[in-house]
Short mmCIF file of C-alpha atoms in Angstrom, two decimals:
data_model
loop_
_atom_site.label_atom_id
_atom_site.label_comp_id
_atom_site.label_asym_id
_atom_site.label_seq_id
_atom_site.Cartn_x
_atom_site.Cartn_y
_atom_site.Cartn_z
CA MET A 1 -4.64 -5.96 -23.29
CA PHE A 2 -5.40 -3.08 -20.72
CA ALA A 3 -8.78 -2.27 -19.63
CA GLN A 4 -10.62 0.61 -21.10
CA GLU A 5 -9.70 3.89 -19.46
CA THR A 6 -12.25 6.34 -18.27
CA HIS A 7 -12.04 10.09 -17.93
CA VAL A 8 -14.34 12.00 -15.51
CA PRO A 9 -15.78 14.13 -16.80
CA LEU A 10 -15.53 14.17 -20.68
CA GLY A 11 -15.65 17.53 -22.57
CA GLU A 12 -15.07 19.13 -25.89
CA SER A 13 -11.49 20.00 -26.79
CA ILE A 14 -10.62 23.58 -26.11
CA THR A 15 -7.63 25.39 -27.65
CA ARG A 16 -5.84 28.23 -26.01
CA SER A 17 -2.77 30.07 -27.18
CA LEU A 18 0.00 29.98 -24.77
CA ASN A 19 2.90 32.44 -23.82
CA ARG A 20 6.13 30.97 -25.09
CA ALA A 21 9.08 31.06 -22.84
CA SER A 22 12.25 29.40 -22.55
CA SER A 23 12.23 25.91 -21.11
CA HIS A 24 15.02 23.74 -19.67
CA GLY A 25 15.83 20.36 -21.16
CA SER A 26 18.59 19.47 -18.61
CA GLN A 27 20.39 20.87 -15.56
CA SER A 28 23.26 22.29 -17.66
CA ASN A 29 22.14 25.88 -17.61
CA LEU A 30 20.31 25.93 -14.20
CA ALA A 31 21.86 26.32 -10.69
CA LEU A 32 20.36 25.99 -7.03
CA ASP A 33 20.29 28.86 -4.84
CA SER A 34 19.63 28.13 -1.06
CA HIS A 35 19.36 30.27 1.98
CA GLY A 36 18.28 29.84 5.71
CA ASP A 37 19.66 27.12 8.02
CA GLU A 38 19.52 23.73 6.56
CA ASN A 39 17.09 21.29 8.35
CA THR A 40 14.90 24.23 9.69
CA THR A 41 11.72 25.56 8.50
CA GLU A 42 13.51 28.71 7.31
CA TYR A 43 15.54 26.68 4.71
CA ARG A 44 14.84 27.34 0.99
CA ILE A 45 16.14 26.06 -2.16
CA LYS A 46 15.20 27.48 -5.67
CA ALA A 47 16.27 26.90 -9.22
CA VAL A 48 17.92 29.95 -11.05
CA GLU A 49 19.48 30.32 -14.46
CA LYS A 50 23.18 30.47 -14.54
CA SER A 51 22.96 33.56 -16.92
CA GLY A 52 21.77 35.57 -13.92
CA SER A 53 18.18 35.99 -15.50
CA SER A 54 15.63 37.06 -13.20
CA LYS A 55 12.98 34.82 -14.76
CA PRO A 56 11.28 32.61 -12.26
CA ILE A 57 12.07 28.80 -12.65
CA SER A 58 9.74 26.23 -11.83
CA LEU A 59 11.00 22.80 -11.79
CA TRP A 60 7.54 21.38 -12.25
CA HIS A 61 6.71 23.52 -15.25
CA ASP A 62 9.86 24.85 -16.76
CA VAL A 63 11.77 21.61 -17.11
CA THR A 64 10.85 19.40 -20.11
CA LEU A 65 9.75 15.90 -19.51
CA VAL A 66 12.02 14.59 -22.18
CA HIS A 67 15.73 15.06 -21.45
CA VAL A 68 17.60 17.12 -24.01
CA ASP A 69 21.31 16.66 -24.51
CA PRO A 70 22.86 19.98 -23.81
CA ALA A 71 25.73 19.32 -26.19
CA THR A 72 23.50 18.74 -29.29
CA ASP A 73 20.17 20.38 -28.18
CA ARG A 74 18.45 17.24 -29.29
CA PRO A 75 16.02 14.98 -27.44
CA THR A 76 17.49 11.94 -25.93
CA PRO A 77 15.64 8.36 -25.06
CA TYR A 78 15.69 9.52 -21.38
CA LEU A 79 13.22 11.48 -19.14
CA ASN A 80 14.22 14.24 -16.72
CA PHE A 81 13.93 13.47 -12.92
CA VAL A 82 13.77 16.17 -10.35
CA CYS A 83 15.21 14.92 -7.23
CA GLU A 84 13.43 15.97 -3.99
CA ILE A 85 14.70 13.42 -1.43
CA PRO A 86 18.38 12.04 -1.87
CA LYS A 87 18.83 8.53 -0.92
CA PHE A 88 19.91 7.59 2.64
CA SER A 89 18.07 10.78 4.10
CA ARG A 90 14.75 11.29 5.68
CA LEU A 91 13.81 14.94 5.46
CA VAL A 92 11.08 15.39 2.99
CA LEU A 93 12.06 18.29 0.70
CA LEU A 94 9.40 18.55 -1.90
CA SER A 95 8.66 20.75 -5.04
CA ARG A 96 5.08 20.36 -6.10
CA PRO A 97 1.96 22.08 -6.74
CA VAL A 98 0.45 23.41 -3.46
CA ALA A 99 3.13 26.12 -3.06
CA GLU A 100 2.99 26.78 -6.80
CA ARG A 101 -0.62 27.87 -6.52
CA ASN A 102 0.38 31.13 -4.98
CA SER A 103 3.97 31.68 -6.50
CA LYS A 104 5.49 31.59 -9.96
CA SER A 105 8.62 30.18 -8.77
CA PRO A 106 8.25 28.51 -5.24
CA PRO A 107 11.44 27.56 -3.48
CA MET A 108 11.92 24.24 -1.84
CA LYS A 109 11.45 24.72 1.86
CA LEU A 110 11.51 22.74 5.07
CA GLU A 111 8.12 22.40 6.78
CA ILE A 112 7.66 19.78 9.52
CA SER A 113 4.06 18.65 9.43
CA SER A 114 1.91 15.65 10.37
CA ASN A 115 -0.26 16.10 7.27
CA ARG A 116 -0.05 14.06 4.24
CA MET A 117 2.89 14.52 1.97
CA ARG A 118 1.24 16.99 -0.41
CA ARG A 119 3.87 18.86 -2.55
CA LYS A 120 4.64 22.28 -1.30
CA GLY A 121 7.22 24.08 -3.39
CA PHE A 122 10.77 22.70 -2.71
CA SER A 123 9.72 22.22 0.97
CA VAL A 124 10.60 19.74 3.82
CA ARG A 125 7.12 19.01 5.21
CA GLN A 126 8.02 16.07 7.43
CA VAL A 127 10.54 13.65 8.35
CA PHE A 128 10.26 10.03 7.50
CA LYS A 129 9.85 8.26 10.95
CA LYS A 130 10.41 5.03 9.40
CA GLY A 131 14.14 6.00 8.71
CA ASP A 132 16.14 6.72 5.77
CA ILE A 133 14.84 6.26 2.34
CA PHE A 134 17.26 3.91 0.24
CA PHE A 135 16.44 5.28 -3.16
CA ASN A 136 16.57 8.82 -4.71
CA TYR A 137 12.87 10.04 -4.73
CA GLY A 138 11.32 12.74 -6.65
CA CYS A 139 9.11 13.38 -9.75
CA LEU A 140 8.76 13.77 -13.37
CA PRO A 141 8.31 17.44 -14.54
CA ARG A 142 5.36 18.49 -16.66
CA THR A 143 3.29 15.60 -15.43
CA TRP A 144 0.17 15.58 -13.32
CA GLU A 145 -1.93 12.87 -11.80
CA ASP A 146 -5.32 14.26 -12.61
CA PRO A 147 -7.98 14.08 -9.69
CA THR A 148 -10.76 13.76 -12.18
CA PHE A 149 -9.25 10.65 -13.87
CA ILE A 150 -10.11 7.12 -12.83
CA HIS A 151 -7.64 4.63 -14.23
CA PRO A 152 -9.07 1.20 -14.57
CA ASP A 153 -6.18 -0.62 -12.77
CA ALA A 154 -6.25 1.88 -9.80
CA GLU A 155 -8.97 0.21 -7.69
CA GLY A 156 -11.48 2.91 -8.43
CA CYS A 157 -9.32 5.53 -7.29
CA ARG A 158 -8.64 9.05 -8.79
CA GLY A 159 -5.25 10.57 -9.33
CA ASP A 160 -3.49 12.26 -6.25
CA ASN A 161 -3.16 15.90 -7.65
CA ASP A 162 0.60 15.65 -7.86
CA PRO A 163 3.23 15.17 -10.43
CA VAL A 164 4.31 11.48 -11.13
CA ASP A 165 6.51 10.13 -8.41
CA VAL A 166 9.93 8.51 -9.25
CA CYS A 167 12.06 6.11 -7.46
CA GLU A 168 15.72 6.25 -8.93
CA ILE A 169 17.73 3.03 -7.83
CA GLY A 170 21.18 4.09 -9.09
CA ALA A 171 24.31 4.14 -6.90
CA ARG A 172 24.88 7.88 -6.62
CA ILE A 173 23.11 10.25 -4.12
CA ILE A 174 21.46 12.79 -6.24
CA LYS A 175 21.09 16.14 -4.53
CA THR A 176 17.77 18.01 -3.68
CA GLY A 177 16.80 19.98 -6.68
CA GLU A 178 19.04 18.23 -9.07
CA ILE A 179 17.83 17.23 -12.52
CA ARG A 180 19.16 13.79 -13.87
CA PRO A 181 18.38 11.96 -17.14
CA VAL A 182 16.81 8.57 -16.29
CA LYS A 183 15.79 5.44 -17.96
CA VAL A 184 12.33 4.22 -17.26
CA LEU A 185 12.01 0.64 -16.10
CA GLY A 186 8.60 0.03 -14.71
CA ILE A 187 5.82 1.27 -12.35
CA LEU A 188 4.07 0.33 -9.18
CA CYS A 189 0.44 1.43 -8.52
CA MET A 190 0.22 2.53 -4.86
CA ILE A 191 -3.16 3.48 -3.32
CA ASP A 192 -2.55 6.15 -0.80
CA GLU A 193 -5.36 7.01 1.47
CA GLY A 194 -7.92 6.49 -1.33
CA GLU A 195 -5.85 8.10 -4.23
CA ALA A 196 -3.90 6.53 -7.11
CA ASP A 197 -0.26 7.35 -6.55
CA TRP A 198 1.93 5.91 -9.31
CA LYS A 199 5.63 5.06 -8.39
CA VAL A 200 7.95 4.95 -11.58
CA VAL A 201 11.08 2.91 -11.04
CA THR A 202 14.04 4.63 -12.97
CA ILE A 203 17.82 4.25 -13.22
CA ASP A 204 20.18 7.10 -13.87
CA ALA A 205 21.25 7.13 -17.41
CA GLU A 206 24.87 7.36 -16.48
CA ASP A 207 24.65 4.66 -13.64
CA LYS A 208 27.00 1.68 -13.99
CA TRP A 209 24.01 -0.55 -13.99
CA ALA A 210 22.10 1.41 -16.57
CA PRO A 211 23.44 -0.56 -19.58
CA PHE A 212 22.12 -3.79 -17.96
CA LEU A 213 18.71 -2.42 -16.93
CA ASN A 214 16.28 -1.98 -19.88
CA ASP A 215 12.94 -3.16 -18.27
CA ILE A 216 11.37 -4.18 -14.97
CA ASP A 217 12.60 -7.90 -15.15
CA ASP A 218 16.10 -6.77 -15.48
CA VAL A 219 15.96 -5.05 -12.07
CA GLU A 220 15.04 -8.34 -10.42
CA LYS A 221 17.67 -10.23 -12.44
CA HIS A 222 20.51 -8.14 -11.70
CA LEU A 223 19.41 -6.30 -8.37
CA PRO A 224 17.35 -9.01 -6.79
CA GLY A 225 15.12 -7.82 -3.88
CA THR A 226 15.17 -4.17 -4.85
CA LEU A 227 11.61 -4.16 -6.07
CA SER A 228 10.14 -6.07 -3.17
CA ALA A 229 12.04 -3.67 -0.65
CA ILE A 230 10.59 -0.56 -2.55
CA ARG A 231 7.21 -1.86 -2.32
CA GLU A 232 7.56 -2.76 1.41
CA TRP A 233 9.01 0.63 2.27
CA PHE A 234 5.95 2.36 0.68
CA ARG A 235 3.48 -0.10 2.40
CA THR A 236 4.72 0.64 5.83
CA TYR A 237 6.32 4.34 5.98
CA LYS A 238 3.15 5.77 7.29
CA ILE A 239 2.79 3.22 10.16
CA PRO A 240 4.82 5.18 12.60
CA ASP A 241 2.49 8.11 12.07
CA GLY A 242 -0.34 5.99 13.38
CA LYS A 243 -1.84 5.20 9.87
CA PRO A 244 -2.64 1.93 8.30
CA PRO A 245 -0.32 0.05 5.72
CA ASN A 246 -0.71 1.45 2.18
CA VAL A 247 -2.14 -0.88 -0.43
CA PHE A 248 -1.53 -1.54 -4.06
CA GLY A 249 -3.31 -2.25 -7.35
CA LEU A 250 -2.47 -4.72 -10.05
CA ASP A 251 -1.98 -7.41 -7.52
CA GLU A 252 0.96 -5.54 -6.13
CA LYS A 253 3.10 -6.20 -9.18
CA PHE A 254 5.58 -3.83 -10.77
CA MET A 255 4.51 -3.21 -14.44
CA ASP A 256 6.93 -3.23 -17.32
CA LYS A 257 8.55 -0.18 -19.05
CA HIS A 258 5.75 -0.12 -21.78
CA TYR A 259 2.86 0.13 -19.29
CA ALA A 260 4.92 2.86 -17.28
CA LEU A 261 5.37 4.84 -20.44
CA GLU A 262 1.56 4.89 -21.25
CA ILE A 263 0.84 6.19 -17.71
CA ILE A 264 3.55 8.84 -18.07
CA LYS A 265 2.10 10.03 -21.38
CA GLU A 266 -1.43 10.02 -19.77
CA CYS A 267 -0.06 12.39 -17.10
CA ASN A 268 1.82 14.65 -19.50
CA HIS A 269 -1.43 15.16 -21.40
CA ALA A 270 -3.11 15.84 -18.19
CA TRP A 271 -0.63 18.48 -17.13
CA LYS A 272 -1.20 20.13 -20.63
CA ASP A 273 -4.92 20.34 -20.07
CA LEU A 274 -4.28 21.83 -16.51
CA ILE A 275 -1.98 24.49 -17.54
CA THR A 276 -4.12 25.66 -20.59
CA GLY A 277 -7.17 25.93 -18.40
CA GLU A 278 -8.93 23.22 -20.44
CA LYS A 279 -9.30 21.03 -17.38
CA GLU A 280 -11.06 23.73 -15.45
CA ARG A 281 -13.61 24.19 -18.18
CA LYS A 282 -14.55 20.42 -17.82
CA LEU A 283 -15.39 20.26 -14.25
CA ASP A 284 -19.19 20.36 -14.33
CA GLN A 285 -19.65 16.70 -13.52
CA CYS A 286 -17.09 16.62 -10.75
CA CYS A 287 -17.75 16.91 -6.97
CA ASP A 288 -16.94 20.09 -5.21
CA GLU A 289 -14.06 18.66 -3.56
CA VAL A 290 -12.37 17.81 -6.96
CA LYS A 291 -13.44 21.14 -8.50
CA GLY A 292 -11.45 22.85 -5.57
CA LEU A 293 -8.33 20.95 -6.24
CA VAL A 294 -8.24 21.70 -9.99
CA ARG A 295 -9.36 25.21 -9.68
CA LYS A 296 -6.58 26.12 -7.00
CA LEU A 297 -3.92 25.01 -9.26
CA SER A 298 -5.48 26.35 -12.51
CA LYS A 299 -5.69 29.87 -11.04
CA SER A 300 -2.03 30.34 -10.25
CA ASN A 301 -1.12 31.76 -13.70
CA LEU A 302 0.52 28.46 -14.64
CA VAL A 303 0.13 29.39 -18.32
CA ASP A 304 2.82 32.06 -17.73
CA LEU A 305 5.12 29.45 -16.50
CA ALA A 306 4.78 26.47 -18.90
CA PRO A 307 5.67 26.80 -22.57
CA MET A 308 4.18 24.19 -24.98
CA ASP A 309 6.84 24.51 -27.57
CA ASP A 310 8.90 21.42 -27.37
CA ASP A 311 7.13 19.03 -25.05
CA GLU A 312 4.98 16.64 -26.91
CA ALA A 313 4.15 13.41 -25.33
CA PRO A 314 7.33 11.27 -25.41
CA HIS A 315 7.80 8.62 -28.12
CA PHE A 316 10.11 5.73 -27.50
#
């Protein structure tokens, strides 16, 4: 039994019609377009439709959370994972909200910075001084860790204003910008500079280990040491930048698949509140800092990007 969850603030439900547009349930009809010199601040990657359509594509908003089989056009038991940082690399290429505030289709771009790893379109903002990351890292589309929401298991910390992070532990190296179907296995609650920063552990649905990994205990059974290595990587990766080690909620435990799916569903609903503008209408009880975070995202015409036609909270 989990503790009672608290939203900050509470407000009446507000409905708003949305513009319907095509959404993408898989990688099948998308391609990646890049320009500029790789590993420089001029490097850009953006998603485009293979059909040649000029419609802007947002890998945060226009890709469904639930993976859709391109052969049958039916939902699958898997979720879509947008890879930002391939395993065995250290350049931080990100595709997240900050750049999307001012652009309907921000590219991934390289930006070396000592600031925190806040999402900036597909952008490399920094280099992991700790060294190469040993798993594929990215996010779940159509999710948002609400900075007005305090989860009872997150040590009193609010959401980090980002999509939900994903650690994919399969064997293949997934390219930056690639979308893959993944199985959800569990989740870790990291506290990053006073914010809740959930890390979902997944496995590519086509990985050779996928048939054997169905929940978090299976990871420790078949791939011993993987979970502790993930936790220690996140604990220490900011130390070379002169920052203290990160800490974790829930006694540093990786929670199981059921718990992870509940967090994902929460963040999918939060995303919907964000892009409909409902979240912005409920900000009266929030501090100015939190109001600013939400309003900057809400005023970027996200409603034009994100159809609500086929992306109800996932049921498994």
